[in-house]
CSV table of C-alpha atoms and ligand atoms in Angstrom, one decimal:
chain,number,residue,atom,x,y,z
A,1,MET,CA,-13.0,4.6,7.1
A,2,ILE,CA,-11.0,2.0,5.3
A,3,ASP,CA,-7.3,1.3,5.9
A,4,SER,CA,-6.1,0.7,2.2
A,5,HIS,CA,-2.9,-1.1,3.1
A,6,CYS,CA,-1.8,-3.4,5.9
A,7,HIS,CA,-0.4,-7.0,6.2
A,8,LEU,CA,-3.0,-8.5,8.4
A,9,ALA,CA,-1.9,-11.8,7.5
A,10,ASP,CA,1.5,-11.2,8.8
A,11,GLU,CA,3.0,-13.4,11.6
A,12,ALA,CA,2.8,-10.3,13.7
A,13,PHE,CA,-0.8,-10.6,14.0
A,14,ALA,CA,-0.8,-14.4,14.3
A,15,ALA,CA,-1.2,-14.4,18.1
A,16,ASP,CA,-3.9,-12.1,18.6
A,17,LEU,CA,-5.8,-11.5,15.2
A,18,ASP,CA,-9.3,-11.6,16.5
A,19,ALA,CA,-8.5,-8.9,19.2
A,20,ALA,CA,-6.8,-6.5,16.2
A,21,ILE,CA,-10.0,-7.1,14.2
A,22,ALA,CA,-12.3,-6.3,17.1
A,23,ARG,CA,-10.2,-3.4,18.0
A,24,ALA,CA,-10.4,-1.9,14.3
A,25,ARG,CA,-14.0,-2.3,14.2
A,26,GLU,CA,-14.6,-0.6,17.5
A,27,ALA,CA,-12.4,2.2,15.9
A,28,GLY,CA,-14.8,2.3,13.2
A,29,VAL,CA,-12.8,0.8,10.4
A,30,THR,CA,-15.0,-0.9,8.0
A,31,GLY,CA,-12.6,-2.5,5.8
A,32,ALA,CA,-9.3,-3.0,4.9
A,33,LEU,CA,-7.0,-4.0,2.0
A,34,CYS,CA,-4.8,-6.8,2.9
A,35,ILE,CA,-1.5,-7.2,0.9
A,36,LEU,CA,-0.1,-10.5,0.3
A,37,ALA,CA,3.2,-11.3,-0.9
A,38,ALA,CA,2.8,-13.7,-3.9
A,39,GLY,CA,4.0,-17.3,-3.6
A,40,ASP,CA,3.9,-16.9,0.3
A,41,GLU,CA,1.8,-20.3,1.1
A,42,ALA,CA,2.4,-19.7,5.2
A,43,GLU,CA,1.0,-16.4,4.6
A,44,ALA,CA,-1.9,-17.4,2.4
A,45,ALA,CA,-3.0,-20.0,5.0
A,46,ARG,CA,-3.0,-17.3,7.6
A,47,ALA,CA,-5.0,-15.0,5.1
A,48,ARG,CA,-7.8,-17.5,5.0
A,49,GLY,CA,-8.3,-16.9,8.5
A,50,VAL,CA,-8.3,-13.3,8.1
A,51,GLN,CA,-10.8,-13.6,5.5
A,52,VAL,CA,-13.2,-15.7,7.7
A,53,LYS,CA,-12.7,-13.3,10.6
A,54,TRP,CA,-13.4,-10.1,8.9
A,55,PRO,CA,-15.3,-10.5,5.7
A,56,ALA,CA,-14.9,-6.9,4.8
A,57,VAL,CA,-11.4,-7.5,3.9
A,58,ARG,CA,-10.2,-7.4,0.5
A,59,PHE,CA,-6.9,-8.7,-0.9
A,60,ALA,CA,-4.1,-7.6,-3.3
A,61,THR,CA,-0.9,-9.4,-4.1
A,62,GLY,CA,2.6,-9.0,-5.8
A,63,VAL,CA,6.2,-9.4,-5.4
A,64,HIS,CA,7.6,-7.0,-3.1
A,65,PRO,CA,10.9,-5.3,-4.2
A,66,HIS,CA,12.7,-7.2,-1.0
A,67,ALA,CA,11.6,-10.3,-2.6
A,68,ALA,CA,12.4,-9.8,-6.2
A,69,GLY,CA,15.8,-11.6,-5.7
A,70,THR,CA,14.0,-15.1,-5.1
A,71,PHE,CA,12.9,-14.6,-8.9
A,72,ALA,CA,16.2,-13.6,-10.4
A,73,GLY,CA,16.4,-15.6,-13.6
A,74,ARG,CA,12.8,-16.8,-13.2
A,75,LEU,CA,10.7,-13.8,-14.2
A,76,THR,CA,7.8,-16.0,-15.5
A,77,ASP,CA,7.7,-17.8,-12.4
A,78,ALA,CA,7.1,-14.2,-10.6
A,79,ALA,CA,4.1,-13.6,-12.9
A,80,ASP,CA,3.0,-17.3,-12.4
A,81,ALA,CA,3.0,-17.0,-8.7
A,82,THR,CA,1.2,-13.5,-8.8
A,83,ARG,CA,-1.5,-14.4,-11.4
A,84,SER,CA,-2.4,-17.8,-9.3
A,85,HIS,CA,-2.2,-16.1,-5.7
A,86,ALA,CA,-4.4,-13.0,-7.3
A,87,ALA,CA,-7.2,-15.7,-8.4
A,88,ALA,CA,-7.0,-17.6,-5.2
A,89,PHE,CA,-7.8,-14.3,-3.2
A,90,ALA,CA,-10.1,-12.4,-5.9
A,91,ALA,CA,-7.4,-9.7,-5.6
A,92,CYS,CA,-8.8,-6.2,-6.4
A,93,ALA,CA,-5.2,-5.0,-7.3
A,94,ILE,CA,-1.7,-6.3,-7.9
A,95,GLY,CA,0.9,-5.2,-5.5
A,96,GLU,CA,2.5,-4.1,-3.8
A,97,PHE,CA,5.6,-4.2,-5.9
A,98,GLY,CA,8.2,-1.6,-7.2
A,99,LEU,CA,11.6,-0.5,-6.1
A,100,ASP,CA,13.5,-0.2,-2.9
A,101,TYR,CA,16.9,1.4,-3.4
A,102,HIS,CA,17.1,2.1,0.5
A,103,TYR,CA,17.2,-1.4,1.7
A,104,ASP,CA,18.4,-2.8,-1.7
A,105,PHE,CA,17.6,-6.7,-0.4
A,106,ALA,CA,17.6,-7.4,-4.1
A,107,PRO,CA,19.8,-6.3,-7.1
A,108,ARG,CA,18.4,-3.3,-8.6
A,109,ASP,CA,18.3,-4.9,-12.1
A,110,VAL,CA,16.5,-7.7,-10.8
A,111,GLN,CA,14.3,-5.3,-9.1
A,112,ARG,CA,13.5,-3.4,-12.3
A,113,GLN,CA,12.9,-6.4,-14.3
A,114,VAL,CA,10.2,-7.7,-11.5
A,115,PHE,CA,8.7,-4.3,-11.3
A,116,ALA,CA,8.3,-4.3,-15.2
A,117,GLY,CA,6.7,-7.9,-15.1
A,118,GLN,CA,4.4,-7.1,-12.6
A,119,LEU,CA,3.3,-4.2,-14.3
A,120,ALA,CA,2.5,-5.9,-17.4
A,121,LEU,CA,0.8,-8.5,-15.6
A,122,ALA,CA,-1.6,-6.0,-13.8
A,123,ARG,CA,-2.4,-4.7,-17.5
A,124,ASP,CA,-3.0,-7.9,-18.7
A,125,LEU,CA,-5.8,-8.4,-15.8
A,126,ASP,CA,-6.7,-5.0,-16.1
A,127,ARG,CA,-6.3,-4.3,-12.1
A,128,PRO,CA,-4.9,-1.3,-10.6
A,129,VAL,CA,-1.3,-1.3,-9.1
A,130,ILE,CA,0.1,-0.8,-5.5
A,131,ILE,CA,3.4,0.9,-5.9
A,132,HIS,CA,6.1,0.7,-3.2
A,133,THR,CA,9.0,2.8,-3.9
A,134,ARG,CA,12.0,4.2,-1.8
A,135,GLU,CA,14.9,6.3,-3.1
A,136,ALA,CA,14.0,5.3,-6.5
A,137,ALA,CA,11.9,7.9,-7.7
A,138,ASP,CA,13.3,8.4,-11.3
A,139,ASP,CA,13.7,4.7,-12.0
A,140,THR,CA,10.1,4.2,-10.9
A,141,PHE,CA,8.7,6.8,-13.0
A,142,ALA,CA,10.5,5.8,-16.0
A,143,ILE,CA,9.3,2.1,-15.9
A,144,LEU,CA,5.6,3.3,-15.0
A,145,SER,CA,5.5,5.6,-18.0
A,146,GLU,CA,6.6,2.7,-20.3
A,147,GLY,CA,4.2,0.5,-21.9
A,148,GLY,CA,0.9,2.2,-21.7
A,149,ALA,CA,-1.8,3.7,-19.2
A,150,VAL,CA,-2.1,2.0,-15.8
A,151,ARG,CA,-4.1,3.1,-12.8
A,152,GLY,CA,-3.0,2.9,-9.2
A,153,VAL,CA,-1.4,4.2,-5.9
A,154,PHE,CA,1.8,5.1,-4.6
A,155,HIS,CA,1.3,3.4,-1.1
A,156,CYS,CA,2.9,5.1,2.0
A,157,PHE,CA,3.8,8.0,0.1
A,158,THR,CA,6.9,9.7,1.7
A,159,GLY,CA,7.8,12.0,-1.2
A,160,ASP,CA,8.0,15.9,-1.4
A,161,ALA,CA,5.7,18.3,-3.4
A,162,ALA,CA,7.5,17.7,-6.5
A,163,MET,CA,7.3,13.9,-6.4
A,164,ALA,CA,3.6,14.4,-5.6
A,165,ARG,CA,3.1,16.4,-8.8
A,166,ARG,CA,4.9,13.5,-10.5
A,167,ALA,CA,2.4,11.0,-9.5
A,168,LEU,CA,-0.4,13.1,-10.1
A,169,ASP,CA,0.6,13.5,-13.4
A,170,LEU,CA,0.2,9.9,-14.0
A,171,ASP,CA,-3.1,10.2,-12.6
A,172,PHE,CA,-2.4,8.1,-9.7
A,173,TYR,CA,-3.6,8.1,-6.3
A,174,LEU,CA,-1.5,8.8,-3.3
A,175,SER,CA,-2.0,6.8,0.3
A,176,PHE,CA,-0.7,8.5,3.4
A,177,ALA,CA,0.4,6.5,6.4
A,178,GLY,CA,1.6,7.1,10.0
A,179,ILE,CA,4.6,9.2,8.6
A,180,VAL,CA,2.4,12.1,8.3
A,181,SER,CA,2.0,12.4,12.1
A,182,PHE,CA,5.5,12.6,12.8
A,183,PRO,CA,7.1,15.8,13.9
A,184,LYS,CA,9.6,16.2,11.2
A,185,ALA,CA,7.7,15.2,8.4
A,186,GLU,CA,6.9,18.7,7.4
A,187,SER,CA,8.0,18.2,3.7
A,188,LEU,CA,5.5,15.3,3.4
A,189,ARG,CA,2.8,17.3,4.9
A,190,GLU,CA,3.5,20.1,2.5
A,191,ALA,CA,2.8,17.4,-0.4
A,192,ALA,CA,-0.2,16.4,1.4
A,193,ARG,CA,-1.6,19.6,1.0
A,194,LEU,CA,-1.3,19.8,-2.9
A,195,VAL,CA,-2.9,16.2,-3.5
A,196,PRO,CA,-6.6,16.9,-4.9
A,197,ALA,CA,-9.0,15.4,-2.5
A,198,ASP,CA,-10.1,12.8,-5.0
A,199,ARG,CA,-6.8,11.3,-5.1
A,200,LEU,CA,-6.1,10.7,-1.4
A,201,LEU,CA,-6.0,7.6,0.4
A,202,ILE,CA,-5.2,6.5,4.1
A,203,GLU,CA,-3.3,3.3,5.4
A,204,THR,CA,-1.6,2.0,8.2
A,205,ASP,CA,1.2,-0.4,6.5
A,206,SER,CA,0.6,-2.3,9.9
A,207,PRO,CA,2.4,-4.1,11.5
A,208,TYR,CA,5.1,-1.2,10.5
A,209,LEU,CA,4.9,2.2,11.0
A,210,ALA,CA,2.8,2.9,13.8
A,211,PRO,CA,1.5,6.7,14.0
A,212,VAL,CA,2.1,9.1,16.9
A,213,PRO,CA,1.2,8.2,19.8
A,214,HIS,CA,1.8,4.4,19.1
A,215,ARG,CA,5.5,5.2,17.4
A,216,GLY,CA,7.6,2.5,18.0
A,217,LYS,CA,5.1,-0.3,18.7
A,218,ARG,CA,3.5,-2.9,16.5
A,219,ASN,CA,1.0,-1.0,14.1
A,220,GLU,CA,-2.5,-2.4,13.4
A,221,PRO,CA,-5.7,-1.2,11.3
A,222,ALA,CA,-7.3,0.0,14.7
A,223,TYR,CA,-4.7,3.3,14.1
A,224,VAL,CA,-5.9,4.2,10.7
A,225,PRO,CA,-8.1,7.0,12.6
A,226,ARG,CA,-4.7,8.5,13.7
A,227,VAL,CA,-3.3,8.6,10.3
A,228,LEU,CA,-6.8,10.5,9.3
A,229,GLU,CA,-6.7,12.9,12.0
A,230,ALA,CA,-3.1,13.9,11.1
A,231,LEU,CA,-3.9,14.1,7.2
A,232,ALA,CA,-6.8,16.1,7.9
A,233,ALA,CA,-5.0,18.5,10.4
A,234,ALA,CA,-2.3,18.9,7.7
A,235,ARG,CA,-4.7,19.8,5.0
A,236,GLY,CA,-6.9,21.8,7.6
A,237,GLU,CA,-10.0,19.6,6.9
A,238,ALA,CA,-12.7,18.1,9.0
A,239,PRO,CA,-11.9,14.4,9.8
A,240,ALA,CA,-15.1,13.1,9.1
A,241,ALA,CA,-15.5,14.7,5.6
A,242,LEU,CA,-11.9,13.1,4.9
A,243,ALA,CA,-12.9,9.8,6.1
A,244,GLU,CA,-15.8,9.7,3.9
A,245,ARG,CA,-13.9,11.2,0.9
A,246,THR,CA,-11.1,8.7,1.4
A,247,SER,CA,-13.6,5.7,1.7
A,248,HIS,CA,-15.1,6.8,-1.5
A,249,ASN,CA,-11.5,7.1,-3.5
A,250,PHE,CA,-11.2,3.6,-2.5
A,251,VAL,CA,-14.2,2.1,-4.1
A,252,SER,CA,-13.1,4.4,-7.2
A,253,LEU,CA,-9.9,2.7,-7.3
A,254,PHE,CA,-10.3,-0.7,-6.3
A,255,GLY,CA,-13.9,-1.0,-7.5
A,256,PRO,CA,-16.9,-2.0,-5.6
A,257,SER,CA,-16.4,-5.2,-3.4
B,1,ZN,ZN1,5.5,-1.0,1.0
B,2,ZN,ZN1,3.3,-2.9,2.7
């Protein structure tokens, strides 16, 4: 199986990257998409290490809504940073970017401007997009619907059935993380049941969001089988078939490596 969204170049993995990669491989994780923050040179240096230690890893880069404020008044710089980072890492997607009205680390108007700019860049580069959205569904769909078609995924999908339908109407993929294993996440499991099999992805979003039974600890790609099992249980499917299906979907969306 493939972890379609992790931050393996995060500082949280600096001390034990070799061991974390070994555990992932032992757990049957054959690949991962490592998300990078555009313009973060310290992270980029660590990403070179990830690339050497685990050649099956692929990369995506973008300006996260939390970081949008650093590009206030310099939208061209946000696009330039993403473009050059994407070239340096042969990025198969642009992202993650989007809107986060839960934390509001950047002013909302700046978040929207950066979001629109990253989308335009992805269209220009003809790359799929990785969308981060939290408590901002209406604005997210409004901006995604402007300016023509784009392919992509709602990563760490946490919406309900209605939001899943809106995402599917745009022909987007939905990626499920460890939250689908949380006891209180019944509306998320309900959403998971209505997604067609050819639109599903799985991810850890590590180092964040560890699934049950690792909840509260650092997450890592080796735990993606827990996400798979929880998603398979919610949908009443066999984990092995779902593993094969989601790996196939990963290649359909991001292209062959
Ligand atoms: Zn995110
Ligand atoms: Zn992420």
